Short mmCIF file of C-alpha atoms and ligand atoms in Angstrom, two decimals:
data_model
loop_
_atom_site.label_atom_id
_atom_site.label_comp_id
_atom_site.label_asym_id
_atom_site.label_seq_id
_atom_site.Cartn_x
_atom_site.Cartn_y
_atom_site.Cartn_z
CA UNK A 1 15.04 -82.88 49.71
CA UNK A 2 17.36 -83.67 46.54
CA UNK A 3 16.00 -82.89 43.42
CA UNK A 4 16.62 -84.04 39.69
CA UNK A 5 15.66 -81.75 37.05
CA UNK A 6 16.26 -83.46 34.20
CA UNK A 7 16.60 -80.46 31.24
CA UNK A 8 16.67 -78.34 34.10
CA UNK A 9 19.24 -75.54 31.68
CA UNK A 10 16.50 -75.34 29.63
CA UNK A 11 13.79 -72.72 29.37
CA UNK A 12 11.43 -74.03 32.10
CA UNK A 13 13.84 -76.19 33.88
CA UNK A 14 16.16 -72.39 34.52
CA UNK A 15 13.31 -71.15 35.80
CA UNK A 16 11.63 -74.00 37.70
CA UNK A 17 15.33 -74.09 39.75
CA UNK A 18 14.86 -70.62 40.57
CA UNK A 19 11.64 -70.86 41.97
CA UNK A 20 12.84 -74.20 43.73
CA UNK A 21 15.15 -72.36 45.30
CA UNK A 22 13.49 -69.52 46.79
CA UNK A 23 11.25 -71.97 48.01
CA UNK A 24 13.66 -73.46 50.02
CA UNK A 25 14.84 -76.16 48.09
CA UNK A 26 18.06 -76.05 47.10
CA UNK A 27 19.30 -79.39 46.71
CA UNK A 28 19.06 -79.34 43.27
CA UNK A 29 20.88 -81.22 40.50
CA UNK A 30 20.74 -80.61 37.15
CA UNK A 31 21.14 -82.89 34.43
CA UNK A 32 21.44 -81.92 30.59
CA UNK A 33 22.69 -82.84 27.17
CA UNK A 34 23.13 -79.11 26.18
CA UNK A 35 21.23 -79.76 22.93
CA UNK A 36 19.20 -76.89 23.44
CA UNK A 37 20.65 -74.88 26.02
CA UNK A 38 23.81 -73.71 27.37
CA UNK A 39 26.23 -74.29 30.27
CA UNK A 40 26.50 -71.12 31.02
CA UNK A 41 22.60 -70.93 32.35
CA UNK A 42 23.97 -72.69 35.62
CA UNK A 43 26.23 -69.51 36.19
CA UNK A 44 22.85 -67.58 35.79
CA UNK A 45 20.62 -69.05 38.15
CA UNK A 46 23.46 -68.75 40.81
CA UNK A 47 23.66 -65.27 40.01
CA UNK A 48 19.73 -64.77 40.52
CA UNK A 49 19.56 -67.46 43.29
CA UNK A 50 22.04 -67.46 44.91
CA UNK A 51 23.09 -70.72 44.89
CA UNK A 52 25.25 -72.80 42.59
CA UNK A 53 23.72 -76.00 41.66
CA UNK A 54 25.41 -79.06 40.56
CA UNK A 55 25.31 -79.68 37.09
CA UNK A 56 25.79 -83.39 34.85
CA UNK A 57 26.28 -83.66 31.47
CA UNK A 58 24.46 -86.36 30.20
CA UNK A 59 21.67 -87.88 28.29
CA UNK A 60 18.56 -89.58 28.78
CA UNK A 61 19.05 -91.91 26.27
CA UNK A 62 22.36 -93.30 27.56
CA UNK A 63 21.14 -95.84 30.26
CA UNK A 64 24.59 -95.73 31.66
CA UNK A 65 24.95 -92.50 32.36
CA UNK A 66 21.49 -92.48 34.10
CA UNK A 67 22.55 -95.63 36.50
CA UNK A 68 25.88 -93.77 37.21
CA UNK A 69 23.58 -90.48 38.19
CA UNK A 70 21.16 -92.26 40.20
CA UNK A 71 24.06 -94.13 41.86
CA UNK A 72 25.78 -90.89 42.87
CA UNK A 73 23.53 -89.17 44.23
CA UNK A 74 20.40 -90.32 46.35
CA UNK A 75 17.25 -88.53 44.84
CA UNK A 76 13.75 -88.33 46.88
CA UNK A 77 12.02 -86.24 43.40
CA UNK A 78 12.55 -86.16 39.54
CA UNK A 79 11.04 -83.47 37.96
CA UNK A 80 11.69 -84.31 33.94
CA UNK A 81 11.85 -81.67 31.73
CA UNK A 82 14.43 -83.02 29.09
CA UNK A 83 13.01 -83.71 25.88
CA UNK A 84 12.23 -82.33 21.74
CA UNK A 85 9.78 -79.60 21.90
CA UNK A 86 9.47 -78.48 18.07
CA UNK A 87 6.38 -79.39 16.71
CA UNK A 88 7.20 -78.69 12.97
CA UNK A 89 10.47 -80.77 13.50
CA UNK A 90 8.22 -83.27 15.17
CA UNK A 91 6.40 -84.13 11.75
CA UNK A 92 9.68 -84.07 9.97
CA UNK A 93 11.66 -86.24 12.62
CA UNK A 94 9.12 -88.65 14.46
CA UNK A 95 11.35 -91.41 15.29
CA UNK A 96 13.66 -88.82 17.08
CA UNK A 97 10.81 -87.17 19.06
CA UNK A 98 9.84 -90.67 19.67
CA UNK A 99 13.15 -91.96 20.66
CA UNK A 100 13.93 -89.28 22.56
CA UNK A 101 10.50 -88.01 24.41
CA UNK A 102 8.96 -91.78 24.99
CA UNK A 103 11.91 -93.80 24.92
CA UNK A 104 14.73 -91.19 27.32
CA UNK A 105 11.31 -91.32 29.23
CA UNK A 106 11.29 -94.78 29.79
CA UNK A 107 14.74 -95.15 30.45
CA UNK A 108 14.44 -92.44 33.32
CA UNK A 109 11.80 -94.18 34.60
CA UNK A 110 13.64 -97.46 34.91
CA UNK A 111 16.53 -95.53 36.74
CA UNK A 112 14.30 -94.42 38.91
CA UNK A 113 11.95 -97.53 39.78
CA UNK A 114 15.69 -99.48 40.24
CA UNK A 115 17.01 -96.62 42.72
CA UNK A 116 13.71 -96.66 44.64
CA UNK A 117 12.93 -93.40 43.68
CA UNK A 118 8.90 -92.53 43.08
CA UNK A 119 8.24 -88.50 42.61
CA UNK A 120 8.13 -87.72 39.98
CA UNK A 121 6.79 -84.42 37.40
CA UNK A 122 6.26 -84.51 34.34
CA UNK A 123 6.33 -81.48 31.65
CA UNK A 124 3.12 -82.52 29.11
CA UNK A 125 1.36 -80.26 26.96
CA UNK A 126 -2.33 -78.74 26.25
CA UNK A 127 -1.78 -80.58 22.95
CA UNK A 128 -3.15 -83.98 24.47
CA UNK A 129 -6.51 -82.76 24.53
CA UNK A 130 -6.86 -82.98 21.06
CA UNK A 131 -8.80 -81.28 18.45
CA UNK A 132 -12.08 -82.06 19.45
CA UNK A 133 -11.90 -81.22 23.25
CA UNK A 134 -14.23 -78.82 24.79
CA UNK A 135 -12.79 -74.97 25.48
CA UNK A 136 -11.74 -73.92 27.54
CA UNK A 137 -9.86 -77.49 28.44
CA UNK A 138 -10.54 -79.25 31.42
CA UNK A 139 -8.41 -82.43 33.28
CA UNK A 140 -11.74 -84.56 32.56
CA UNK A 141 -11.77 -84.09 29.58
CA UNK A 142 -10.78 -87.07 27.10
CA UNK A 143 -7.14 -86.60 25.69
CA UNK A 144 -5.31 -88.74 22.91
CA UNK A 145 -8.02 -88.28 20.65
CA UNK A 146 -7.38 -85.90 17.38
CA UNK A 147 -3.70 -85.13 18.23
CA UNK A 148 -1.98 -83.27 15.51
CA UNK A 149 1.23 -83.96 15.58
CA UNK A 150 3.99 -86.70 16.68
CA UNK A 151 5.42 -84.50 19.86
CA UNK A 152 1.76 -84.47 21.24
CA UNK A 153 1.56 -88.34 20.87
CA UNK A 154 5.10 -88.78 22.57
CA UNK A 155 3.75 -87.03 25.27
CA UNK A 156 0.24 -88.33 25.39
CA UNK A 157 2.67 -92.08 25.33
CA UNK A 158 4.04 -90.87 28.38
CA UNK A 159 1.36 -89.95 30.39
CA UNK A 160 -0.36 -93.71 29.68
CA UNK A 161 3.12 -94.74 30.36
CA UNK A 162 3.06 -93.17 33.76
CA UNK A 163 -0.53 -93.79 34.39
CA UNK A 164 0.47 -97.41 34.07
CA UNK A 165 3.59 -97.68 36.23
CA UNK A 166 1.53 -95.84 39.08
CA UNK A 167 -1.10 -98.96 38.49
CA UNK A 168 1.55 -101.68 38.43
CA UNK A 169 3.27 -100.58 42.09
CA UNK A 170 2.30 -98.77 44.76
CA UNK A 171 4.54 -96.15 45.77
CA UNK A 172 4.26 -93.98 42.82
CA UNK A 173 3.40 -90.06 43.05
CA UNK A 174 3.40 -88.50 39.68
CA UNK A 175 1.46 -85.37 38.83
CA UNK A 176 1.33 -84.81 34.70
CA UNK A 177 1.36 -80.85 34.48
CA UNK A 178 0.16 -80.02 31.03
CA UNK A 179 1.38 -76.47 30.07
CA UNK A 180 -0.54 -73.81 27.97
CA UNK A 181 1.84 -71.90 26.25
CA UNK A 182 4.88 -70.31 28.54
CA UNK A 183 5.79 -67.13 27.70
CA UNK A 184 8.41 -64.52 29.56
CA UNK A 185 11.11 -64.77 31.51
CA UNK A 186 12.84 -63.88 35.01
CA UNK A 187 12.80 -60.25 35.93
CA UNK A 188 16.44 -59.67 35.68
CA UNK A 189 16.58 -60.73 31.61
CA UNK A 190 18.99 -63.24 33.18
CA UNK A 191 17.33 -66.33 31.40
CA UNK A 192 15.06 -67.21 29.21
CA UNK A 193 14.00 -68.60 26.21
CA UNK A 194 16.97 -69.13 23.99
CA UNK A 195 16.20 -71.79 21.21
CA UNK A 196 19.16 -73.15 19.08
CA UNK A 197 17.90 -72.63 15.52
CA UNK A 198 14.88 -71.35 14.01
CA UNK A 199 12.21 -71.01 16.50
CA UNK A 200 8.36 -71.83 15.74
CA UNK A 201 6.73 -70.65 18.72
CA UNK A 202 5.44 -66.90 18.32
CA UNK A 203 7.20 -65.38 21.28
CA UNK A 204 11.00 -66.88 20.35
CA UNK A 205 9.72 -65.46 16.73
CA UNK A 206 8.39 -61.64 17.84
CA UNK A 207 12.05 -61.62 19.88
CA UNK A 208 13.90 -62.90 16.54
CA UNK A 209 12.32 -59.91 14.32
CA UNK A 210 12.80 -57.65 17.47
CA UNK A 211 16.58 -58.26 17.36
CA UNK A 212 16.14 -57.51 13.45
CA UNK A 213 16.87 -61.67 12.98
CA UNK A 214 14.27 -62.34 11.31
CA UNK A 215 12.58 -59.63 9.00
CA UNK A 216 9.15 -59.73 9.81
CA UNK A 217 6.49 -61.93 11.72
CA UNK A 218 4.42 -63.58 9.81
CA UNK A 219 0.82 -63.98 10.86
CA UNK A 220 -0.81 -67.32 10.44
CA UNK A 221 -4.46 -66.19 10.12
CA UNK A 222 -6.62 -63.77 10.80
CA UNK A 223 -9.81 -65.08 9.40
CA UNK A 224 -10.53 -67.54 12.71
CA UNK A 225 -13.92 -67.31 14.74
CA UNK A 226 -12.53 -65.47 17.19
CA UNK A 227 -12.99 -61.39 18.38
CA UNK A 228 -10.12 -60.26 16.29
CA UNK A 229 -9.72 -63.33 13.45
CA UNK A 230 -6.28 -64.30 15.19
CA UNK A 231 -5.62 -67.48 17.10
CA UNK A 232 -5.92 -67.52 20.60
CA UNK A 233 -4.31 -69.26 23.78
CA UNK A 234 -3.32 -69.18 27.15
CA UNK A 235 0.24 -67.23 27.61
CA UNK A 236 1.16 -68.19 30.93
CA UNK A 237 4.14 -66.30 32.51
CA UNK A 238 6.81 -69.14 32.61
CA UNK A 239 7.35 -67.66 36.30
CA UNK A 240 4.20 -68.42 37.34
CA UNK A 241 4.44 -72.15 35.60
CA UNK A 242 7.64 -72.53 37.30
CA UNK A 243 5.90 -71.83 40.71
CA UNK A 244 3.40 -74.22 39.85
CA UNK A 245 6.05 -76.85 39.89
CA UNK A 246 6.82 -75.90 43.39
CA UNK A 247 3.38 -76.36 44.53
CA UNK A 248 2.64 -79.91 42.66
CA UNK A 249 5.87 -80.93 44.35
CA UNK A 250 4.61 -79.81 48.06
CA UNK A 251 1.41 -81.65 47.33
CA UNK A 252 2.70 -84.57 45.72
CA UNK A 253 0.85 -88.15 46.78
CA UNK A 254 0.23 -91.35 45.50
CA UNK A 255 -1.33 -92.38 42.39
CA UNK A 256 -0.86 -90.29 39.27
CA UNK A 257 -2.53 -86.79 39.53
CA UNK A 258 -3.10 -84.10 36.51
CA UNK A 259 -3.17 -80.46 36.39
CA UNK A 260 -3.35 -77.80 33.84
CA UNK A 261 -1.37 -75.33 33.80
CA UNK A 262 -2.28 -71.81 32.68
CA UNK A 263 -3.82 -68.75 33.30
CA UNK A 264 -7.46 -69.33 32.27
CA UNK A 265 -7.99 -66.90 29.97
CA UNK A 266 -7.38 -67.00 26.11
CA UNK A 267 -5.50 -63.67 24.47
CA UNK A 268 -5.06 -63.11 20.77
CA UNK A 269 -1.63 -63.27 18.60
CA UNK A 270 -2.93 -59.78 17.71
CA UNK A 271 -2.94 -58.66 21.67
CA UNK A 272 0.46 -59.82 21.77
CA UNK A 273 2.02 -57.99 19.29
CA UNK A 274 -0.30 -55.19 20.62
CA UNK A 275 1.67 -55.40 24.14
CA UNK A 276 4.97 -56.15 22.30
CA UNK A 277 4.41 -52.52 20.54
CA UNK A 278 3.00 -50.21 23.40
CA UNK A 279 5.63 -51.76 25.84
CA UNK A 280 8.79 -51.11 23.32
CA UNK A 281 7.14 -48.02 21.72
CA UNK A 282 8.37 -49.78 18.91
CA UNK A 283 6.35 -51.26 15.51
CA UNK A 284 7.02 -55.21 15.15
CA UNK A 285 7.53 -55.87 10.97
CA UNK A 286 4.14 -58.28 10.58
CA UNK A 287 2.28 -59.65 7.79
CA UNK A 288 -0.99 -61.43 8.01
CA UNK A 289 -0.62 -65.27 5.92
CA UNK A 290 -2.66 -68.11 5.60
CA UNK A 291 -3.43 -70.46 8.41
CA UNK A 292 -0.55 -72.52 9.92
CA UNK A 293 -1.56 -76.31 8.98
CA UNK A 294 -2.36 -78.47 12.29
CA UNK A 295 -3.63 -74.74 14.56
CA UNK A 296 -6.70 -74.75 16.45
CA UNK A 297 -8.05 -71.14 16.70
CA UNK A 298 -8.75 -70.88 19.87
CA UNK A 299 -8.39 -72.99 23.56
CA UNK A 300 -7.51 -72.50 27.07
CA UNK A 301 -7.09 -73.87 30.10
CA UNK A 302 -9.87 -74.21 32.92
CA UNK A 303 -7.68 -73.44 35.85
CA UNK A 304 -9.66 -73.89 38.70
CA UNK A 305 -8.17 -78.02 39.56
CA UNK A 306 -4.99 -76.64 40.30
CA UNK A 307 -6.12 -73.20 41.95
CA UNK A 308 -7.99 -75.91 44.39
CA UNK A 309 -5.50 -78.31 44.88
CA UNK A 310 -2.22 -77.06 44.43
CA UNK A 311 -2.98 -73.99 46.18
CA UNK A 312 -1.32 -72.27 42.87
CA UNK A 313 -3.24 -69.40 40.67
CA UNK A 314 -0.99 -67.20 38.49
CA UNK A 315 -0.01 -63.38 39.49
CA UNK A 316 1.79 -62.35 36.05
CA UNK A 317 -0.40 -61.25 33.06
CA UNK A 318 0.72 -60.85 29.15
CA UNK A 319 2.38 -57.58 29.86
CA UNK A 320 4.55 -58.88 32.81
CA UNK A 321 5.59 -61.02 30.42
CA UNK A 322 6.12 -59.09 27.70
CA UNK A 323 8.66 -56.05 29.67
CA UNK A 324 10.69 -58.90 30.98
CA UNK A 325 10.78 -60.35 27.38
CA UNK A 326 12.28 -56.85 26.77
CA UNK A 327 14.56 -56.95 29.45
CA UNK A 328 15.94 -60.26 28.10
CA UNK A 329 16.64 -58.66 24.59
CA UNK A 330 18.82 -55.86 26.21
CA UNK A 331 20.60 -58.15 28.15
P1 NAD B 401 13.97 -76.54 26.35
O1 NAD B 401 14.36 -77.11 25.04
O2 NAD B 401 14.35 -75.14 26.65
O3 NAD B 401 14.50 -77.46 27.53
C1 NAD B 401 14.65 -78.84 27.39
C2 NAD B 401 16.03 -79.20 27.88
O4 NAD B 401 16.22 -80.62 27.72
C3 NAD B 401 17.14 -78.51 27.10
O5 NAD B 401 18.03 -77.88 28.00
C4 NAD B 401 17.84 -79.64 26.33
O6 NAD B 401 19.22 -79.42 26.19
C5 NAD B 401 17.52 -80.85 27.22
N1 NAD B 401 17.51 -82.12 26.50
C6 NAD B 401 16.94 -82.40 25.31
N2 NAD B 401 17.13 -83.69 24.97
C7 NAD B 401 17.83 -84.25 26.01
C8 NAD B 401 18.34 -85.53 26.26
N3 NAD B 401 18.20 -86.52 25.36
N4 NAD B 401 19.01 -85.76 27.41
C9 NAD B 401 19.19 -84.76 28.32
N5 NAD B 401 18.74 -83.50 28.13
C10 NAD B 401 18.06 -83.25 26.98
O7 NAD B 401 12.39 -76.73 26.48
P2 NAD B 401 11.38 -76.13 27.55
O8 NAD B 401 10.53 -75.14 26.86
O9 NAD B 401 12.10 -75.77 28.77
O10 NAD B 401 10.49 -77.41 27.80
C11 NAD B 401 10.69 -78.27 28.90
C12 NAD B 401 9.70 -79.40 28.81
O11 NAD B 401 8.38 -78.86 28.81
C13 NAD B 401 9.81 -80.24 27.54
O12 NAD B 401 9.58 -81.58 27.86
C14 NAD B 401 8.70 -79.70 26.67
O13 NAD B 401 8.22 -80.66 25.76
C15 NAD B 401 7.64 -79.35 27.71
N6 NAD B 401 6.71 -78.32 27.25
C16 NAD B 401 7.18 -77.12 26.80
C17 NAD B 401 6.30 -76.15 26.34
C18 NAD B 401 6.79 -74.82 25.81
O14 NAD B 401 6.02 -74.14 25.11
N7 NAD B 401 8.01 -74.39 26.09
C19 NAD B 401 4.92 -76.42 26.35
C20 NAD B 401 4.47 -77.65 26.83
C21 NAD B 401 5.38 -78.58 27.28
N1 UDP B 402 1.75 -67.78 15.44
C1 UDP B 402 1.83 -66.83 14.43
N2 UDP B 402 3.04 -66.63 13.85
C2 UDP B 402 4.16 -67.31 14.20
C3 UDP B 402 4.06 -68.27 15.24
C4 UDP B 402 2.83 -68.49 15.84
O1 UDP B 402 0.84 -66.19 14.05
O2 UDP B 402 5.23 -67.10 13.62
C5 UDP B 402 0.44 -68.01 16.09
C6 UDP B 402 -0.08 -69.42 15.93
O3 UDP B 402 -0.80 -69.55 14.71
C7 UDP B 402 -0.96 -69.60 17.17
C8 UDP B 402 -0.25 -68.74 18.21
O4 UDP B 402 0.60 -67.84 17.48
O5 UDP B 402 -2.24 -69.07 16.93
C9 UDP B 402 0.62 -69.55 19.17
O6 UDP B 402 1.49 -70.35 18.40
P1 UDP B 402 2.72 -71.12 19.06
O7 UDP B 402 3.44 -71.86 17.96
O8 UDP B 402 3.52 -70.19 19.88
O9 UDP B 402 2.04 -72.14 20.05
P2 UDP B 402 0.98 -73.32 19.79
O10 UDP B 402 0.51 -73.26 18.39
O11 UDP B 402 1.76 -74.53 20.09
O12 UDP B 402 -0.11 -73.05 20.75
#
C-alpha cells in the first residue's frame, strides 16, 4: 500500500512513519515544505526504522507540484498532516492559516479526487468542540460552535469540507482524527518536537527553559475550578497518537468517520512540571501569571469510540512521555 504523508517531517508525521512502518507499511512517501521541520528527520526515521523513505519537497499550495506528485507516484492513502499549527500566530495571521490549512487542503483534495485516490486522514484538533461542549468531549457532541481562534475554524472548514466531498461521491473513506494535546517523543530522543521559533505549546516551552532558552515558564493560571487551580488536558503520548493512525488506516471505509484521539483522562500543567522535576531531579524556573486569553480550564477526550472501533487504546502515560522528552534534550 503507498502512502502520502503530507507534513510527514513534522512532529506527528516523523512519528506516524515510524509506526507505519513497523506496521508493515513501508511504502511511504513523504512530502514537505520544510517550513517547520528539517530534512534531516528523513535520515532519522531510517535510522529508527529501518527504512529510508522517499522524500518531495514541495508545497500544498502549489497545485503544480501536487499534480506532478500524484502523477509520479500511484497513491491508494493520504494521510495529511501539513499545515500552521500556532494558535497565537493564528489570531495574528488568519489569512495565512486560512490559505494554508483550508485552501493547501482543498488543493490536496482536488489532486486526489483527479488521481482517483479516496483515503484519506486527516490531523483536526479537540479545538472544534468549542467552548461550550460537554467534558470530557465526545464525537456527538456539536463542534463549530464557540471556537476561539482562526486555526480551530480552518480546521473545523475542513472537516465540513470533507464531510461534503464524502456526500457528493461515493468512494470516499475519510476518518477526521481530532488530537488532544501530543506530547513526547520516540524512545531513542531521535525525533521529536522541534518548532522553528518561539513555541506556545507548554511542552516545546518546559524543553526551551530546560535547555536554559528560555528563563522561566510562565504559568497561565492557577486560580481555575480545577483540583490544583491549573488548566487541565489530555497529554497523549504522540507514540500512541501515531499508532492510532495505523489503526484508522486498517479500518478505513466509506463515508467520513471521526475519532478522538487521547488518553481519556485530564492531568494538570502543575502534574507536568511535577513529572518534568522528579524525572530530571531537576527544578523547572516557573512563575504562576494570569490566565492565557482564549484557555478553557479543563477538557478531555471520551476515548471509548476509538477504543471500540479502531481497536486502539493508549499504553504510554505522562511520565513515558516525559523521560523520552528527556532523552530528546540530551540528544
Ligand atoms: P508540525 O509543524 O511539526 O508538522 C507539520 C508539517 O507540515 C511540518 O513539517 C511543515 O514543514 C509542513 N508544512 C507546513 N505547511 C506546509 C505546506 N504549505 N506544504 C507542505 N508542507 C507544509 O506539526 P505537527 O504537530 O506534526 O502537526 C501535524 C498536524 O496535526 C497539523 O495539521 C496540526 O494542525 C495537527 N494538530 C497538531 C496538534 C499538536 O498539538 N501538535 C494538535 C492537533 C492537531
Ligand atoms: N500553559 C502554561 N504555560 C505555557 C504554555 C501553556 O501554563 O507557557 C498551559 C495552558 O494554559 C494550558 C496547558 O498549559 O492550560 C496546555 O496548553 P497548550 O498551549 O500546550 O495546549 P492547548 O492550550 O492548545 O490545549
Amino acid at each position: 500500500m503507498k502512502i502520502l504523508l503530507t507534513g510527514g517531517t513534522g512532529y506527528i508525521g516523523s512519528h506516524t512513519a515510524v509506526e507505519l512502518v513497523a506496521a508493515g507499511y513501508d511504502e511511504i512517501v513523504i512530502f514537505d515544505n520544510l517550513s517547520n521541520s528539517k530534512l534531516d528527520v528523513v535520515d532519522k526515521i531510517a535510522k529508527i526504522a529501518g527504512v529510508t523513505l522517499e522524500f518531495v519537497e514541495g508545497d500544498i499550495l502549489d497545485k503544480a507540484e501536487l499534480k506532478k506528485l500524484f502523477s509520479d507516484y500511484k497513491f491508494d492513502a493520504v494521510m495529511h498532516f501539513a499545515g500552521l499549527k500556532a494558535v497565537g500566530e493564528s489570531v495574528e495571521k488568519p489569512l495565512q492559516y486560512y490559505e494554508t490549512n483550508v485552501g493547501g487542503t482543498v488543493n490536496l483534495l482536488e489532486a486526489m479526487q483527479a488521481a482517483g485516490v479516496r483515503k484519506i486522514i486527516f490531523s483536526s484538533t479537540a479545538v472544534v468542540y468549542g467552548e461550550h461542549a460537554k467534558v470530557p468531549y465526545r464525537e456527538t457532541e456539536p463542534s463549530g460552535q464557540g471556537i476561539t481562534n482562526p486555526y480551530g475554524e480552518t480546521k473545523h472548514v475542513v472537516e465540513e469540507i470533507l464531510k461534503d466531498l464524502a456526500e457528493s461521491e461515493p468512494g470516499w473513506q475519510v476518518a477526521i482524527l481530532r488530537y488532544f494535546n501530543p506530547i513526547g517523543n520516540h524512545s531513542s530522543g531521535l525525533i521529536g518536537e522541534d518548532p522553528n521559533g518561539i513555541p506556545n505549546n507548554l511542552m516545546p516551552i518546559v524543553m526551551k527553559v530546560a535547555r536554559g532558552e528560555m528563563e522561566e515558564l510562565l504559568i497561565f493560571g492557577d486560580d481555575y475550578e480545577t483540583p490544583d487551580g491549573s488548566g487541565v488536558r489530555d497529554f497523549i503520548h504522540v507514540v500512541d497518537l501515531a499508532r492510532g493512525h495505523v489503526a484508522a488506516l486498517k479500518h478505513l471505509h466509506e463515508g467520513v468517520q471521526i475519532y478522538n484521539l487521547g488518553i481519556g483522562e485530564g492531568r494538570s500543567v502543575f502534574e507536568v512540571i511535577e513529572s518534568y522535576e522528579r524525572l530530571s531531579g531537576r527544578e523547572l524556573p516557573k512563575r504562576v501569571v494570569a490566565r492565557r486569553p482564549g484557555d478553557l480550564a479543563a477538557y478531555w477526550a471520551a476515548a471509548d469510540l476509538a477504543a471500540e472501533k479502531l481497536n486502539w487504546k493508549t499504553e504510554l502515560v505522562l511520565d513515558d512521555a516525559m523521560r523520552d522528552t528527556l532523552a530528546f534534550l540530551k540528544g
